[in-house]
Amino acid sequence: MTADVSSLRTSPGKPVTHHGGFEALDEELDYLVPLSEVKGTIPDAVSGTFFRIGPGRNKIGGQEFGHWFDGDGMLHSVSFKDYGVVYRNRYVRTPKYLAETKANKIVMRSFGHNAPGGIRKNIGRLPANCANTNLVYHGGKLLALWEGGRPWQLDPATLDTIGEHDYDGKLGRFNAFSAHGKVNPRTGVYYNFGIRPSFRPRGALTGKGAIDLYKIAPSGHLVEKGSFEVDFLSFCHDFALTENYMVFFQSPIAMKSPVPWLAGLIPFDQAIAWQPELGMKVYVVRTADFQVEKVFTVDQPFVAIHFSNAWESGDGRIEVDLTRYEDFSVNEQLRNVLHSTGDTSAGRFMRYRLDLHSDTIEANEYKEALGGEFPQWDHRYTTQPTSVMYAACMMGDDSTFFDGVERIDLQTGKVKTHSLGEGRYTSEAMHVAPREEDDNQEGWLVSMVYDARDHSSEVVIFDARTLDEVAVVPLKNHVPFGFHCGYSPRSFLR
Ligand SMILES: [Fe+2]
């Protein structure tokens, strides 16, 4: 059952902090929020399904997991109907979730911690798949994504777990499948990737890394695989997609030595480190045949975690928007996020311009933008020029978590911000396109907001242009802080 949350509610004189947003949600719920309880008006265009995923719990049996990334994946769906809003949440039934729920303690080796029991319980074992990072609805399937293993399929109506998904056996047991694939809206093709060590033909390690590439047809079938070698095995979370290229920024977050990790001595999180001396490269890979077209060298290595939209500008240039960190200290904060005291990192929003003719890279910062994360855009224009980016942001130096949303005009650099107010925190916001007859509108943003003042959550719909809160849907439960979201114009309720 859910912990007693009364201590999390704010009382007079008690400071409002964001930490209640990391508390577990143990119950799995289904309920209707009638329109009479909705503050404001839900726009007609918002009539599909909003999904949110993230750790539903960050500890078990009183033991905290080693890293925020180790939390068990919970999917939330919010269905907008003409009679109200239907909320549902379910844990993904991974082997880790099932085993640790049954044992009521940590059982499995994960990204940020080893399994109890010493070397014998950890040697040669991969981190357990938490299915907690992102989601995609593609080819008629709803998938909960991690990045070290295969996706997990869920029923989009009930959120019941269907099982691990291997694309008809084409994703091998050791094939990673990243949490950040991207769909080209013109073709419906879904591109994704996974990192792995590079092997010689007879199976020996080369000491380098490799990135596997996947092309998944609109039907949901994996129709083409490829791979290319990179200088070292590195943490690579996301990529940029243009009409003809997949673009990978390989930050030097590399494995120090695989031996202590393979031997079961340390978890994966402690085996990787920021190593700027290794350098940083950008790989531009053709989507047509998965061959590397161009490799750029970055003068000053940095960490690129999330990418926004990207496109080819027609004169041999590729434009890429991303969030930049100067090093990997953000990982230390993610590891200790349950106890953070206001040092949550936020990325800087940048435009990179790759010139395929001159082999040069130009970088420009959106200097007016507040530090933030989870860049989003109008997905109808993925791979095509877009003029606006949206993100969760930190409103001030004393912000302890994402307490605002911002809209960045990519042409002028002008920024509009919206503060959520005291005690309210958010993460990713999904853009919802306006109806065709409302083409003068910019659309809407849908996000989940945690209110620390009463340990509750709301689904908030913002006007994408003004960032005004046009509708607030109060939920009966809090929604733990999570990672990513998705929106489908479809309704899946049966
Ligand atoms: Fe991510």
PDB file of C-alpha atoms in Angstrom, residues 308-421:
ATOM      1  CA  SER A 308      15.125  18.397 -30.148  1.00  0.00           C
ATOM      2  CA  ASN A 309      14.233  18.577 -33.828  1.00  0.00           C
ATOM      3  CA  ALA A 310      16.812  18.538 -36.636  1.00  0.00           C
ATOM      4  CA  TRP A 311      16.721  19.093 -40.379  1.00  0.00           C
ATOM      5  CA  GLU A 312      18.803  19.573 -43.506  1.00  0.00           C
ATOM      6  CA  SER A 313      18.874  23.177 -44.632  1.00  0.00           C
ATOM      7  CA  GLY A 314      19.402  22.392 -48.326  1.00  0.00           C
ATOM      8  CA  ASP A 315      22.897  23.798 -48.670  1.00  0.00           C
ATOM      9  CA  GLY A 316      24.758  20.846 -47.225  1.00  0.00           C
ATOM     10  CA  ARG A 317      24.081  21.833 -43.655  1.00  0.00           C
ATOM     11  CA  ILE A 318      22.352  19.978 -40.873  1.00  0.00           C
ATOM     12  CA  GLU A 319      20.720  21.950 -38.084  1.00  0.00           C
ATOM     13  CA  VAL A 320      20.480  20.223 -34.706  1.00  0.00           C
ATOM     14  CA  ASP A 321      18.976  21.545 -31.466  1.00  0.00           C
ATOM     15  CA  LEU A 322      20.019  19.845 -28.238  1.00  0.00           C
ATOM     16  CA  THR A 323      20.624  20.222 -24.501  1.00  0.00           C
ATOM     17  CA  ARG A 324      24.257  20.589 -23.492  1.00  0.00           C
ATOM     18  CA  TYR A 325      26.095  19.889 -20.231  1.00  0.00           C
ATOM     19  CA  GLU A 326      29.763  20.694 -19.754  1.00  0.00           C
ATOM     20  CA  ASP A 327      30.529  17.363 -18.097  1.00  0.00           C
ATOM     21  CA  PHE A 328      28.804  14.316 -16.609  1.00  0.00           C
ATOM     22  CA  SER A 329      28.370  15.686 -13.098  1.00  0.00           C
ATOM     23  CA  VAL A 330      24.658  15.587 -13.866  1.00  0.00           C
ATOM     24  CA  ASN A 331      24.904  11.836 -13.305  1.00  0.00           C
ATOM     25  CA  GLU A 332      25.986  12.390  -9.716  1.00  0.00           C
ATOM     26  CA  GLN A 333      22.843  14.444  -9.199  1.00  0.00           C
ATOM     27  CA  LEU A 334      20.645  11.841 -10.851  1.00  0.00           C
ATOM     28  CA  ARG A 335      22.176   9.203  -8.595  1.00  0.00           C
ATOM     29  CA  ASN A 336      21.328  11.222  -5.489  1.00  0.00           C
ATOM     30  CA  VAL A 337      18.176  12.824  -6.789  1.00  0.00           C
ATOM     31  CA  LEU A 338      15.965  11.523  -3.966  1.00  0.00           C
ATOM     32  CA  HIS A 339      17.964  13.640  -1.542  1.00  0.00           C
ATOM     33  CA  SER A 340      18.872  16.565  -3.765  1.00  0.00           C
ATOM     34  CA  THR A 341      18.843  19.908  -2.044  1.00  0.00           C
ATOM     35  CA  GLY A 342      18.439  22.210  -4.959  1.00  0.00           C
ATOM     36  CA  ASP A 343      21.364  21.281  -7.136  1.00  0.00           C
ATOM     37  CA  THR A 344      19.354  19.596  -9.870  1.00  0.00           C
ATOM     38  CA  SER A 345      21.150  20.251 -13.107  1.00  0.00           C
ATOM     39  CA  ALA A 346      19.586  21.812 -16.105  1.00  0.00           C
ATOM     40  CA  GLY A 347      20.958  21.744 -19.609  1.00  0.00           C
ATOM     41  CA  ARG A 348      21.729  24.672 -21.847  1.00  0.00           C
ATOM     42  CA  PHE A 349      19.812  24.794 -25.117  1.00  0.00           C
ATOM     43  CA  MET A 350      22.035  24.925 -28.170  1.00  0.00           C
ATOM     44  CA  ARG A 351      21.887  24.962 -31.969  1.00  0.00           C
ATOM     45  CA  TYR A 352      24.587  22.990 -33.789  1.00  0.00           C
ATOM     46  CA  ARG A 353      25.102  23.540 -37.483  1.00  0.00           C
ATOM     47  CA  LEU A 354      27.048  20.763 -39.231  1.00  0.00           C
ATOM     48  CA  ASP A 355      28.445  21.714 -42.620  1.00  0.00           C
ATOM     49  CA  LEU A 356      28.858  18.569 -44.703  1.00  0.00           C
ATOM     50  CA  HIS A 357      30.917  20.446 -47.315  1.00  0.00           C
ATOM     51  CA  SER A 358      33.415  22.257 -45.129  1.00  0.00           C
ATOM     52  CA  ASP A 359      33.436  19.695 -42.293  1.00  0.00           C
ATOM     53  CA  THR A 360      32.882  22.470 -39.771  1.00  0.00           C
ATOM     54  CA  ILE A 361      30.593  22.721 -36.777  1.00  0.00           C
ATOM     55  CA  GLU A 362      29.081  25.975 -35.592  1.00  0.00           C
ATOM     56  CA  ALA A 363      27.546  26.147 -32.143  1.00  0.00           C
ATOM     57  CA  ASN A 364      25.195  28.824 -30.855  1.00  0.00           C
ATOM     58  CA  GLU A 365      23.475  28.986 -27.525  1.00  0.00           C
ATOM     59  CA  TYR A 366      19.914  30.154 -27.034  1.00  0.00           C
ATOM     60  CA  LYS A 367      21.217  32.584 -24.458  1.00  0.00           C
ATOM     61  CA  GLU A 368      17.883  33.920 -23.259  1.00  0.00           C
ATOM     62  CA  ALA A 369      16.618  30.423 -22.483  1.00  0.00           C
ATOM     63  CA  LEU A 370      16.493  29.325 -18.877  1.00  0.00           C
ATOM     64  CA  GLY A 371      18.313  26.105 -18.030  1.00  0.00           C
ATOM     65  CA  GLY A 372      16.015  23.188 -18.645  1.00  0.00           C
ATOM     66  CA  GLU A 373      15.421  19.779 -20.061  1.00  0.00           C
ATOM     67  CA  PHE A 374      13.061  17.647 -22.133  1.00  0.00           C
ATOM     68  CA  PRO A 375      13.066  19.743 -25.332  1.00  0.00           C
ATOM     69  CA  GLN A 376       9.960  19.200 -27.435  1.00  0.00           C
ATOM     70  CA  TRP A 377       8.565  20.405 -30.742  1.00  0.00           C
ATOM     71  CA  ASP A 378       5.601  19.957 -33.077  1.00  0.00           C
ATOM     72  CA  HIS A 379       6.159  16.362 -34.167  1.00  0.00           C
ATOM     73  CA  ARG A 380       4.306  16.889 -37.455  1.00  0.00           C
ATOM     74  CA  TYR A 381       7.503  18.618 -38.568  1.00  0.00           C
ATOM     75  CA  THR A 382      10.114  16.162 -37.298  1.00  0.00           C
ATOM     76  CA  THR A 383      13.026  16.286 -39.821  1.00  0.00           C
ATOM     77  CA  GLN A 384      11.671  19.585 -41.227  1.00  0.00           C
ATOM     78  CA  PRO A 385      12.452  23.148 -40.113  1.00  0.00           C
ATOM     79  CA  THR A 386      10.641  24.181 -36.975  1.00  0.00           C
ATOM     80  CA  SER A 387      10.603  27.605 -35.413  1.00  0.00           C
ATOM     81  CA  VAL A 388       9.717  26.834 -31.806  1.00  0.00           C
ATOM     82  CA  MET A 389      11.015  24.569 -29.057  1.00  0.00           C
ATOM     83  CA  TYR A 390       9.349  23.929 -25.703  1.00  0.00           C
ATOM     84  CA  ALA A 391      10.972  22.659 -22.512  1.00  0.00           C
ATOM     85  CA  ALA A 392      10.664  22.232 -18.784  1.00  0.00           C
ATOM     86  CA  CYS A 393      12.854  24.817 -17.069  1.00  0.00           C
ATOM     87  CA  MET A 394      14.213  26.049 -13.753  1.00  0.00           C
ATOM     88  CA  MET A 395      12.760  29.481 -13.088  1.00  0.00           C
ATOM     89  CA  GLY A 396      15.486  30.790 -10.791  1.00  0.00           C
ATOM     90  CA  ASP A 397      18.713  30.134  -8.933  1.00  0.00           C
ATOM     91  CA  ASP A 398      16.762  28.852  -5.958  1.00  0.00           C
ATOM     92  CA  SER A 399      14.698  26.409  -8.025  1.00  0.00           C
ATOM     93  CA  THR A 400      15.126  22.861  -6.783  1.00  0.00           C
ATOM     94  CA  PHE A 401      13.365  21.106  -9.651  1.00  0.00           C
ATOM     95  CA  PHE A 402      11.664  22.010 -12.915  1.00  0.00           C
ATOM     96  CA  ASP A 403       9.213  24.668 -11.804  1.00  0.00           C
ATOM     97  CA  GLY A 404       8.374  26.261 -15.139  1.00  0.00           C
ATOM     98  CA  VAL A 405       7.900  25.756 -18.837  1.00  0.00           C
ATOM     99  CA  GLU A 406       9.488  27.800 -21.590  1.00  0.00           C
ATOM    100  CA  ARG A 407       8.948  28.477 -25.254  1.00  0.00           C
ATOM    101  CA  ILE A 408      12.035  29.289 -27.299  1.00  0.00           C
ATOM    102  CA  ASP A 409      11.648  31.063 -30.643  1.00  0.00           C
ATOM    103  CA  LEU A 410      14.384  29.349 -32.642  1.00  0.00           C
ATOM    104  CA  GLN A 411      14.686  32.187 -35.145  1.00  0.00           C
ATOM    105  CA  THR A 412      14.824  35.192 -32.854  1.00  0.00           C
ATOM    106  CA  GLY A 413      16.088  33.455 -29.728  1.00  0.00           C
ATOM    107  CA  LYS A 414      13.314  35.151 -27.767  1.00  0.00           C
ATOM    108  CA  VAL A 415      12.029  33.172 -24.828  1.00  0.00           C
ATOM    109  CA  LYS A 416       8.687  33.101 -23.080  1.00  0.00           C
ATOM    110  CA  THR A 417       8.469  31.467 -19.671  1.00  0.00           C
ATOM    111  CA  HIS A 418       5.672  30.402 -17.387  1.00  0.00           C
ATOM    112  CA  SER A 419       6.238  29.865 -13.700  1.00  0.00           C
ATOM    113  CA  LEU A 420       4.140  27.100 -12.187  1.00  0.00           C
ATOM    114  CA  GLY A 421       4.176  28.853  -8.847  1.00  0.00           C
TER     115      GLY A 421
END
